[in-house]
mmCIF file of C-alpha atoms (C1' of nucleotides) in Angstrom:
data_model
loop_
_atom_site.group_PDB
_atom_site.id
_atom_site.type_symbol
_atom_site.label_atom_id
_atom_site.label_comp_id
_atom_site.label_asym_id
_atom_site.label_seq_id
_atom_site.Cartn_x
_atom_site.Cartn_y
_atom_site.Cartn_z
ATOM 1 C CA UNK A 857 1.296 126.551 134.629
ATOM 2 C CA UNK A 858 1.608 129.952 134.574
ATOM 3 C CA UNK A 859 0.641 132.765 132.290
ATOM 4 C CA UNK A 860 2.391 131.718 129.738
ATOM 5 C CA UNK A 861 1.549 128.299 127.887
ATOM 6 C CA UNK A 862 4.853 127.740 126.681
ATOM 7 C CA UNK A 863 7.930 128.389 128.679
ATOM 8 C CA UNK A 864 10.469 130.996 127.051
ATOM 9 C CA UNK A 865 13.671 132.103 128.871
ATOM 10 C CA UNK A 866 15.052 135.703 128.385
ATOM 11 C CA UNK A 867 18.628 136.010 127.453
ATOM 12 C CA UNK A 868 19.233 136.765 131.210
ATOM 13 C CA UNK A 869 17.496 133.596 132.445
ATOM 14 C CA UNK A 870 19.426 130.933 129.876
ATOM 15 C CA UNK A 871 22.521 132.338 131.467
ATOM 16 C CA UNK A 872 21.412 131.358 134.559
ATOM 17 C CA UNK A 873 20.271 128.225 133.722
ATOM 18 C CA UNK A 874 23.023 127.476 131.394
ATOM 19 C CA UNK A 875 26.099 129.084 132.912
ATOM 20 C CA UNK A 876 27.298 130.448 129.479
ATOM 21 C CA UNK A 877 27.883 134.379 129.004
ATOM 22 C CA UNK A 878 25.649 136.097 126.861
ATOM 23 C CA UNK A 879 28.147 137.053 124.492
ATOM 24 C CA UNK A 880 29.098 132.961 124.292
ATOM 25 C CA UNK A 881 24.862 132.211 123.257
ATOM 26 C CA UNK A 882 24.918 135.266 120.732
ATOM 27 C CA UNK A 883 28.594 133.647 119.284
ATOM 28 C CA UNK A 884 27.216 130.151 119.373
ATOM 29 C CA UNK A 885 23.950 131.274 117.563
ATOM 30 C CA UNK A 886 25.992 132.924 114.839
ATOM 31 C CA UNK A 887 28.708 129.942 114.196
ATOM 32 C CA UNK A 888 25.631 128.424 113.884
ATOM 33 C CA UNK A 889 25.500 125.623 116.796
ATOM 34 C CA UNK A 890 22.165 127.150 117.747
ATOM 35 C CA UNK A 891 19.643 127.247 115.308
ATOM 36 C CA UNK A 892 18.552 131.076 115.132
ATOM 37 C CA UNK A 893 16.503 131.833 117.980
ATOM 38 C CA UNK A 894 13.298 133.167 118.092
ATOM 39 C CA UNK A 895 12.848 137.007 118.617
ATOM 40 C CA UNK A 896 10.042 138.923 120.772
ATOM 41 C CA UNK A 897 8.476 141.966 118.661
ATOM 42 C CA UNK A 898 11.260 144.352 120.023
ATOM 43 C CA UNK A 899 13.928 141.798 118.292
ATOM 44 C CA UNK A 900 15.343 140.566 121.697
ATOM 45 C CA UNK A 901 15.934 136.315 122.014
ATOM 46 C CA UNK A 902 13.341 134.291 123.171
ATOM 47 C CA UNK A 903 14.750 130.875 123.976
ATOM 48 C CA UNK A 904 12.489 128.027 123.706
ATOM 49 C CA UNK A 905 12.565 124.675 126.454
ATOM 50 C CA UNK A 906 14.357 123.139 123.613
ATOM 51 C CA UNK A 907 16.941 125.661 122.919
ATOM 52 C CA UNK A 908 17.802 125.481 126.574
ATOM 53 C CA UNK A 909 17.854 121.393 126.184
ATOM 54 C CA UNK A 910 20.068 122.028 123.330
ATOM 55 C CA UNK A 911 22.530 124.345 125.460
ATOM 56 C CA UNK A 912 22.699 121.725 128.305
ATOM 57 C CA UNK A 913 23.557 119.025 125.450
ATOM 58 C CA UNK A 914 26.735 122.109 124.276
ATOM 59 C CA UNK A 915 27.684 122.159 127.731
ATOM 60 C CA UNK A 916 28.224 119.085 128.647
ATOM 61 C CA UNK A 917 30.580 118.531 125.270
ATOM 62 C CA UNK A 918 32.457 121.534 125.978
ATOM 63 C CA UNK A 919 32.754 120.836 129.387
ATOM 64 C CA UNK A 920 34.521 117.446 128.484
ATOM 65 C CA UNK A 921 36.582 119.204 125.898
ATOM 66 C CA UNK A 922 34.807 119.151 122.601
ATOM 67 C CA UNK A 923 36.146 121.369 120.183
ATOM 68 C CA UNK A 924 33.558 123.835 118.423
ATOM 69 C CA UNK A 925 34.250 122.490 115.213
ATOM 70 C CA UNK A 926 32.878 119.362 116.307
ATOM 71 C CA UNK A 927 30.158 120.240 118.094
ATOM 72 C CA UNK A 928 29.230 122.168 114.916
ATOM 73 C CA UNK A 929 29.138 118.651 113.244
ATOM 74 C CA UNK A 930 27.077 117.349 115.547
ATOM 75 C CA UNK A 931 24.853 120.122 115.230
ATOM 76 C CA UNK A 932 24.193 119.827 111.396
ATOM 77 C CA UNK A 933 23.892 116.118 112.091
ATOM 78 C CA UNK A 934 21.391 116.865 114.665
ATOM 79 C CA UNK A 935 19.635 119.784 112.260
ATOM 80 C CA UNK A 936 19.913 116.831 109.049
ATOM 81 C CA UNK A 937 16.844 114.755 110.776
ATOM 82 C CA UNK A 938 17.133 111.104 111.646
ATOM 83 C CA UNK A 939 18.814 109.242 109.300
ATOM 84 C CA UNK A 940 21.769 110.822 110.893
ATOM 85 C CA UNK A 941 21.401 109.480 114.242
ATOM 86 C CA UNK A 942 23.784 106.357 113.687
ATOM 87 C CA UNK A 943 26.738 108.975 113.371
ATOM 88 C CA UNK A 944 25.615 111.170 115.809
ATOM 89 C CA UNK A 945 25.854 107.927 117.789
ATOM 90 C CA UNK A 946 29.654 107.296 116.462
ATOM 91 C CA UNK A 947 30.659 111.186 117.364
ATOM 92 C CA UNK A 948 29.210 110.948 120.924
ATOM 93 C CA UNK A 949 31.055 107.382 121.385
ATOM 94 C CA UNK A 950 34.337 108.764 119.888
ATOM 95 C CA UNK A 951 34.159 111.723 122.367
ATOM 96 C CA UNK A 952 33.333 109.180 125.250
ATOM 97 C CA UNK A 953 36.419 107.237 124.373
ATOM 98 C CA UNK A 954 38.816 110.431 124.610
ATOM 99 C CA UNK A 955 37.036 111.653 127.845
ATOM 100 C CA UNK A 956 38.039 107.907 129.518
ATOM 101 C CA UNK A 957 41.630 109.228 127.931
ATOM 102 C CA UNK A 958 41.416 112.346 129.896
ATOM 103 C CA UNK A 959 40.402 110.494 133.114
ATOM 104 C CA UNK A 960 42.749 107.797 132.747
ATOM 105 C CA UNK A 961 45.657 110.157 131.838
ATOM 106 C CA UNK A 962 44.645 112.633 134.630
ATOM 107 C CA UNK A 963 44.848 109.640 137.171
ATOM 108 C CA UNK A 964 48.052 108.954 136.024
ATOM 109 C CA UNK A 965 49.647 111.930 136.520
ATOM 110 C CA UNK A 966 47.843 112.454 139.829
ATOM 111 C CA UNK A 967 50.000 110.009 140.923
ATOM 112 C CA UNK A 968 53.029 111.773 140.007
ATOM 113 C CA UNK A 969 51.997 114.631 141.383
ATOM 114 C CA UNK A 970 51.250 112.760 145.058
ATOM 115 C CA UNK A 971 54.411 111.359 144.512
ATOM 116 C CA UNK A 972 55.936 114.520 144.486
ATOM 117 C CA UNK A 973 53.979 115.793 147.297
ATOM 118 C CA UNK A 974 54.967 112.821 149.476
ATOM 119 C CA UNK A 975 58.481 113.734 148.417
ATOM 120 C CA UNK A 976 57.917 117.329 149.716
ATOM 121 C CA UNK A 977 56.699 116.105 153.210
ATOM 122 C CA UNK A 978 59.468 114.203 153.508
ATOM 123 C CA UNK A 979 61.833 116.941 152.760
ATOM 124 C CA UNK A 980 60.149 118.982 155.590
ATOM 125 C CA UNK A 981 59.455 116.197 158.004
ATOM 126 C CA UNK B 83 78.266 104.105 131.320
ATOM 127 C CA UNK B 84 78.421 104.494 127.416
ATOM 128 C CA UNK B 85 81.331 106.913 126.337
ATOM 129 C CA UNK B 86 79.898 110.207 128.422
ATOM 130 C CA UNK B 87 81.040 109.749 131.894
ATOM 131 C CA UNK B 88 77.157 112.084 132.531
ATOM 132 C CA UNK B 89 74.040 111.759 130.352
ATOM 133 C CA UNK B 90 73.161 115.057 128.207
ATOM 134 C CA UNK B 91 70.382 114.907 125.757
ATOM 135 C CA UNK B 92 70.985 116.658 122.454
ATOM 136 C CA UNK B 93 67.235 118.649 121.392
ATOM 137 C CA UNK B 94 65.910 116.234 119.611
ATOM 138 C CA UNK B 95 66.516 113.519 121.953
ATOM 139 C CA UNK B 96 64.667 115.677 124.714
ATOM 140 C CA UNK B 97 61.768 116.098 121.917
ATOM 141 C CA UNK B 98 61.966 112.586 121.961
ATOM 142 C CA UNK B 99 61.762 111.638 125.706
ATOM 143 C CA UNK B 100 59.649 114.416 127.023
ATOM 144 C CA UNK B 101 57.061 114.921 124.183
ATOM 145 C CA UNK B 102 57.781 118.747 123.914
ATOM 146 C CA UNK B 103 58.288 119.885 120.756
ATOM 147 C CA UNK B 104 61.484 122.088 120.348
ATOM 148 C CA UNK B 105 59.634 125.293 119.779
ATOM 149 C CA UNK B 106 58.043 124.559 123.066
ATOM 150 C CA UNK B 107 61.259 124.095 124.622
ATOM 151 C CA UNK B 108 62.838 127.118 123.524
ATOM 152 C CA UNK B 109 59.380 129.032 124.386
ATOM 153 C CA UNK B 110 59.786 127.232 128.300
ATOM 154 C CA UNK B 111 63.422 128.496 128.455
ATOM 155 C CA UNK B 112 62.891 132.036 127.089
ATOM 156 C CA UNK B 113 60.176 132.344 129.768
ATOM 157 C CA UNK B 114 62.340 131.320 132.380
ATOM 158 C CA UNK B 115 60.075 127.458 133.010
ATOM 159 C CA UNK B 116 63.678 126.191 132.535
ATOM 160 C CA UNK B 117 66.921 128.020 133.558
ATOM 161 C CA UNK B 118 69.416 128.648 131.031
ATOM 162 C CA UNK B 119 70.009 125.096 129.279
ATOM 163 C CA UNK B 120 73.899 124.463 128.727
ATOM 164 C CA UNK B 121 75.255 124.780 125.443
ATOM 165 C CA UNK B 122 78.628 123.015 123.804
ATOM 166 C CA UNK B 123 80.741 124.892 121.978
ATOM 167 C CA UNK B 124 78.600 125.443 119.345
ATOM 168 C CA UNK B 125 76.144 127.226 120.937
ATOM 169 C CA UNK B 126 73.929 124.178 120.965
ATOM 170 C CA UNK B 127 71.940 123.273 124.038
ATOM 171 C CA UNK B 128 72.898 120.261 125.781
ATOM 172 C CA UNK B 129 70.456 119.275 128.465
ATOM 173 C CA UNK B 130 71.064 117.287 131.481
ATOM 174 C CA UNK B 131 69.646 114.351 133.333
ATOM 175 C CA UNK B 132 67.836 117.233 135.717
ATOM 176 C CA UNK B 133 66.937 119.467 132.726
ATOM 177 C CA UNK B 134 64.803 116.047 131.386
ATOM 178 C CA UNK B 135 63.372 115.380 134.752
ATOM 179 C CA UNK B 136 62.104 118.960 135.959
ATOM 180 C CA UNK B 137 60.583 118.258 131.968
ATOM 181 C CA UNK B 138 58.870 115.837 133.040
ATOM 182 C CA UNK B 139 57.693 117.324 136.265
ATOM 183 C CA UNK B 140 56.136 120.297 133.606
ATOM 184 C CA UNK B 141 55.030 117.574 131.802
ATOM 185 C CA UNK B 142 52.862 116.486 134.170
ATOM 186 C CA UNK B 143 51.416 119.541 135.687
ATOM 187 C CA UNK B 144 51.037 121.058 132.037
ATOM 188 C CA UNK B 145 49.295 117.570 131.096
ATOM 189 C CA UNK B 146 46.852 118.179 134.428
ATOM 190 C CA UNK B 147 45.725 121.799 132.844
ATOM 191 C CA UNK B 148 47.941 123.588 135.278
ATOM 192 C CA UNK B 149 48.104 127.366 133.524
ATOM 193 C CA UNK B 150 51.787 128.485 132.275
ATOM 194 C CA UNK B 151 51.778 131.279 134.762
ATOM 195 C CA UNK B 152 51.240 128.871 137.836
ATOM 196 C CA UNK B 153 53.967 126.671 136.458
ATOM 197 C CA UNK B 154 55.900 129.509 136.366
ATOM 198 C CA UNK B 155 55.416 130.433 140.443
ATOM 199 C CA UNK B 156 56.405 126.685 140.878
ATOM 200 C CA UNK B 157 59.496 127.216 139.096
ATOM 201 C CA UNK B 158 60.651 130.042 140.674
ATOM 202 C CA UNK B 159 59.682 128.699 144.611
ATOM 203 C CA UNK B 160 61.708 125.612 143.400
ATOM 204 C CA UNK B 161 64.712 127.654 142.160
ATOM 205 C CA UNK B 162 64.482 129.813 145.582
ATOM 206 C CA UNK B 163 65.382 127.134 147.419
ATOM 207 C CA UNK B 164 64.273 124.304 150.019
ATOM 208 C CA UNK B 165 62.805 127.305 152.364
ATOM 209 C CA UNK B 166 60.253 127.310 150.135
ATOM 210 C CA UNK B 167 58.852 123.762 149.892
ATOM 211 C CA UNK B 168 55.986 124.692 152.085
ATOM 212 C CA UNK B 169 54.757 126.365 149.614
ATOM 213 C CA UNK B 170 55.534 124.174 146.437
ATOM 214 C CA UNK B 171 53.586 121.487 148.971
ATOM 215 C CA UNK B 172 50.722 124.075 149.059
ATOM 216 C CA UNK B 173 50.632 125.056 145.352
ATOM 217 C CA UNK B 174 50.436 121.265 144.126
ATOM 218 C CA UNK B 175 47.846 120.305 146.819
ATOM 219 C CA UNK B 176 45.750 123.149 145.390
ATOM 220 C CA UNK B 177 46.133 121.604 142.308
ATOM 221 C CA UNK B 178 45.636 118.363 143.107
ATOM 222 C CA UNK B 179 42.118 118.871 144.332
ATOM 223 C CA UNK B 180 41.309 121.207 141.160
ATOM 224 C CA UNK B 181 42.667 117.575 139.139
ATOM 225 C CA UNK B 182 40.233 115.256 141.481
ATOM 226 C CA UNK B 183 37.756 117.605 140.420
ATOM 227 C CA UNK B 184 38.710 117.751 136.943
ATOM 228 C CA UNK B 185 38.372 114.037 136.879
ATOM 229 C CA UNK B 186 34.733 114.120 138.898
ATOM 230 C CA UNK B 187 33.222 116.797 136.518
ATOM 231 C CA UNK B 188 34.401 114.758 133.463
ATOM 232 C CA UNK B 189 32.941 111.451 135.289
ATOM 233 C CA UNK B 190 29.739 113.608 135.522
ATOM 234 C CA UNK B 191 29.035 114.716 132.185
ATOM 235 C CA UNK B 192 29.783 111.393 130.899
ATOM 236 C CA UNK B 193 27.273 110.173 132.490
ATOM 237 C CA UNK B 194 25.163 112.474 130.564
ATOM 238 C CA UNK B 195 26.802 111.408 127.388
ATOM 239 C CA UNK B 196 26.139 107.955 127.702
ATOM 240 C CA UNK B 197 22.622 108.640 128.587
ATOM 241 C CA UNK B 198 22.007 110.505 125.206
ATOM 242 C CA UNK B 199 24.169 107.911 123.633
ATOM 243 C CA UNK B 200 21.732 105.254 124.922
ATOM 244 C CA UNK B 201 18.872 107.594 124.112
ATOM 245 C CA UNK B 202 20.355 107.296 120.482
ATOM 246 C CA UNK B 203 20.632 103.472 120.596
ATOM 247 C CA UNK B 204 16.779 103.371 121.531
ATOM 248 C CA UNK B 205 15.568 105.205 118.558
ATOM 249 C CA UNK B 206 17.542 103.200 115.803
ATOM 250 C CA UNK B 207 16.487 100.241 117.864
ATOM 251 C "C1'" DC C 1179 83.974 119.467 99.176
ATOM 252 C "C1'" DT C 1180 78.806 119.078 98.872
ATOM 253 C "C1'" DG C 1181 74.994 118.381 100.614
ATOM 254 C "C1'" DC C 1182 71.397 118.098 104.445
ATOM 255 C "C1'" DA C 1183 70.052 117.344 108.878
ATOM 256 C "C1'" DG C 1184 69.951 119.488 113.109
ATOM 257 C "C1'" DC C 1185 70.821 123.365 115.650
ATOM 258 C "C1'" DC C 1186 70.418 128.528 116.699
ATOM 259 C "C1'" DT C 1187 68.216 133.806 116.838
ATOM 260 C "C1'" DG C 1188 64.303 137.374 117.295
ATOM 261 C "C1'" DG C 1189 59.907 138.320 115.950
ATOM 262 C "C1'" DA C 1190 56.402 137.464 113.718
ATOM 263 C "C1'" DG C 1191 51.986 134.677 112.999
ATOM 264 C "C1'" DT C 1192 48.627 131.347 114.516
ATOM 265 C "C1'" DT C 1193 44.655 128.969 116.894
ATOM 266 C "C1'" DC C 1194 41.094 128.653 119.621
ATOM 267 C "C1'" DA C 1195 37.082 130.283 122.015
ATOM 268 C "C1'" DC C 1196 35.712 133.650 123.254
ATOM 269 C "C1'" DT C 1197 34.820 138.834 125.353
ATOM 270 C "C1'" DC C 1198 34.209 143.697 124.620
ATOM 271 C "C1'" DC C 1199 32.978 147.631 122.344
ATOM 272 C "C1'" DA C 1200 30.166 151.594 120.844
ATOM 273 C "C1'" DG C 1201 26.355 153.153 119.571
ATOM 274 C "C1'" DG C 1202 21.691 152.410 119.079
ATOM 275 C "C1'" DT C 1203 16.565 150.204 120.781
ATOM 276 C "C1'" DC C 1204 13.044 149.235 124.036
ATOM 277 C "C1'" DA C 1205 9.920 148.763 128.741
ATOM 278 C "C1'" DA C 1206 8.662 150.210 132.697
ATOM 279 C "C1'" DG C 1207 9.251 151.963 137.008
ATOM 280 C "C1'" DC C 1208 9.502 156.881 139.485
ATOM 281 C "C1'" DG D 396 9.198 162.610 130.621
ATOM 282 C "C1'" DC D 397 13.522 160.179 132.131
ATOM 283 C "C1'" DT D 398 16.561 157.109 133.749
ATOM 284 C "C1'" DT D 399 17.519 152.475 133.874
ATOM 285 C "C1'" DG D 400 18.246 148.267 132.994
ATOM 286 C "C1'" DA D 401 18.359 144.293 129.881
ATOM 287 C "C1'" DC D 402 19.100 143.441 125.288
ATOM 288 C "C1'" DC D 403 20.398 144.618 120.244
ATOM 289 C "C1'" DT D 404 23.993 144.880 116.201
ATOM 290 C "C1'" DG D 405 28.733 144.441 113.736
ATOM 291 C "C1'" DG D 406 33.487 143.884 114.079
ATOM 292 C "C1'" DA D 407 37.545 144.906 117.064
ATOM 293 C "C1'" DG D 408 40.408 142.812 120.954
ATOM 294 C "C1'" DT D 409 42.055 139.598 123.809
ATOM 295 C "C1'" DG D 410 44.885 135.925 126.285
ATOM 296 C "C1'" DA D 411 46.832 131.602 126.592
ATOM 297 C "C1'" DA D 412 50.461 128.768 124.353
ATOM 298 C "C1'" DC D 413 52.054 127.425 121.549
ATOM 299 C "C1'" DT D 414 54.027 127.537 116.418
ATOM 300 C "C1'" DC D 415 56.406 129.286 112.542
ATOM 301 C "C1'" DC D 416 59.528 131.622 109.705
ATOM 302 C "C1'" DA D 417 63.580 133.830 107.915
ATOM 303 C "C1'" DG D 418 68.348 133.541 107.384
ATOM 304 C "C1'" DG D 419 72.467 131.610 109.170
ATOM 305 C "C1'" DC D 420 76.123 128.085 111.554
ATOM 306 C "C1'" DT D 421 77.943 123.266 112.091
ATOM 307 C "C1'" DG D 422 79.215 118.534 111.731
ATOM 308 C "C1'" DC D 423 79.533 114.842 109.477
ATOM 309 C "C1'" DA D 424 78.024 110.872 105.669
ATOM 310 C "C1'" DG D 425 79.125 110.034 101.176
#
DNA sequence: CTGCAGCCTGGAGTTCACTCCAGGTCAAGC
DNA sequence: GCTTGACCTGGAGTGAACTCCAGGCTGCAG
């Protein structure tokens, strides 16, 4: 391990790691998607490994189109403790099904787009 | 064929067929995604088979995440005539690649979500 | 002839998810 | 000791894509 026993991340490092913008990180904290992030003496955020891990989860959910409101629910369930694990499973499984539908849907429409492309190719020869 | 020689569609029928809302149809016409739709004596829209076909294409593009601005460009190319077919091909092929990326991306994140689900399952037993 | 459903217009309002801003603090390098 | 850059706050602004509204017309079922 380095000079610090525990890994902490500056906002800049978290931006780097997660791909969220600094404004988005602050926004997520404000609305309660993140628990209040620890601060150093100067009041600057210091993210823990855990925070970064959680952000990874959020990125996954957002990236697959989960609305903020539902992520918020997931965050609350997570904070509420172990007795909510079943609910979290349900939430994620429902989301997983939606992702599956999204993929199917995209594939279907892709076929139509490709048909159009082929048609155009046949027009220009 | 029925009582009308050519098929025309009332706004309501187009809503039914395309899944776009009436407001969206009007919006699309306003911004130029649709050419001005024909009207009956009372000033009400009457969509042609062609209009409905074009709307099908739009639905496909929107449904795969193409921004309105780009659909507008596609609409303008289409209106401009046959000499734009190559540009249209390029536009659609670029979009097709983005759709492909979308699908890959979704699949990747889906794996992470499923891992999480499995982890939760292991927790509750 | 009355009522209602479906349609019309221009323009305002909404939702979502950020993103930006002004004005300020603090640490470190030159 | 001054500048620079990363960071802070509360709150306002943005962009995309609709969606809604008030007020008004028409055609037809009862």
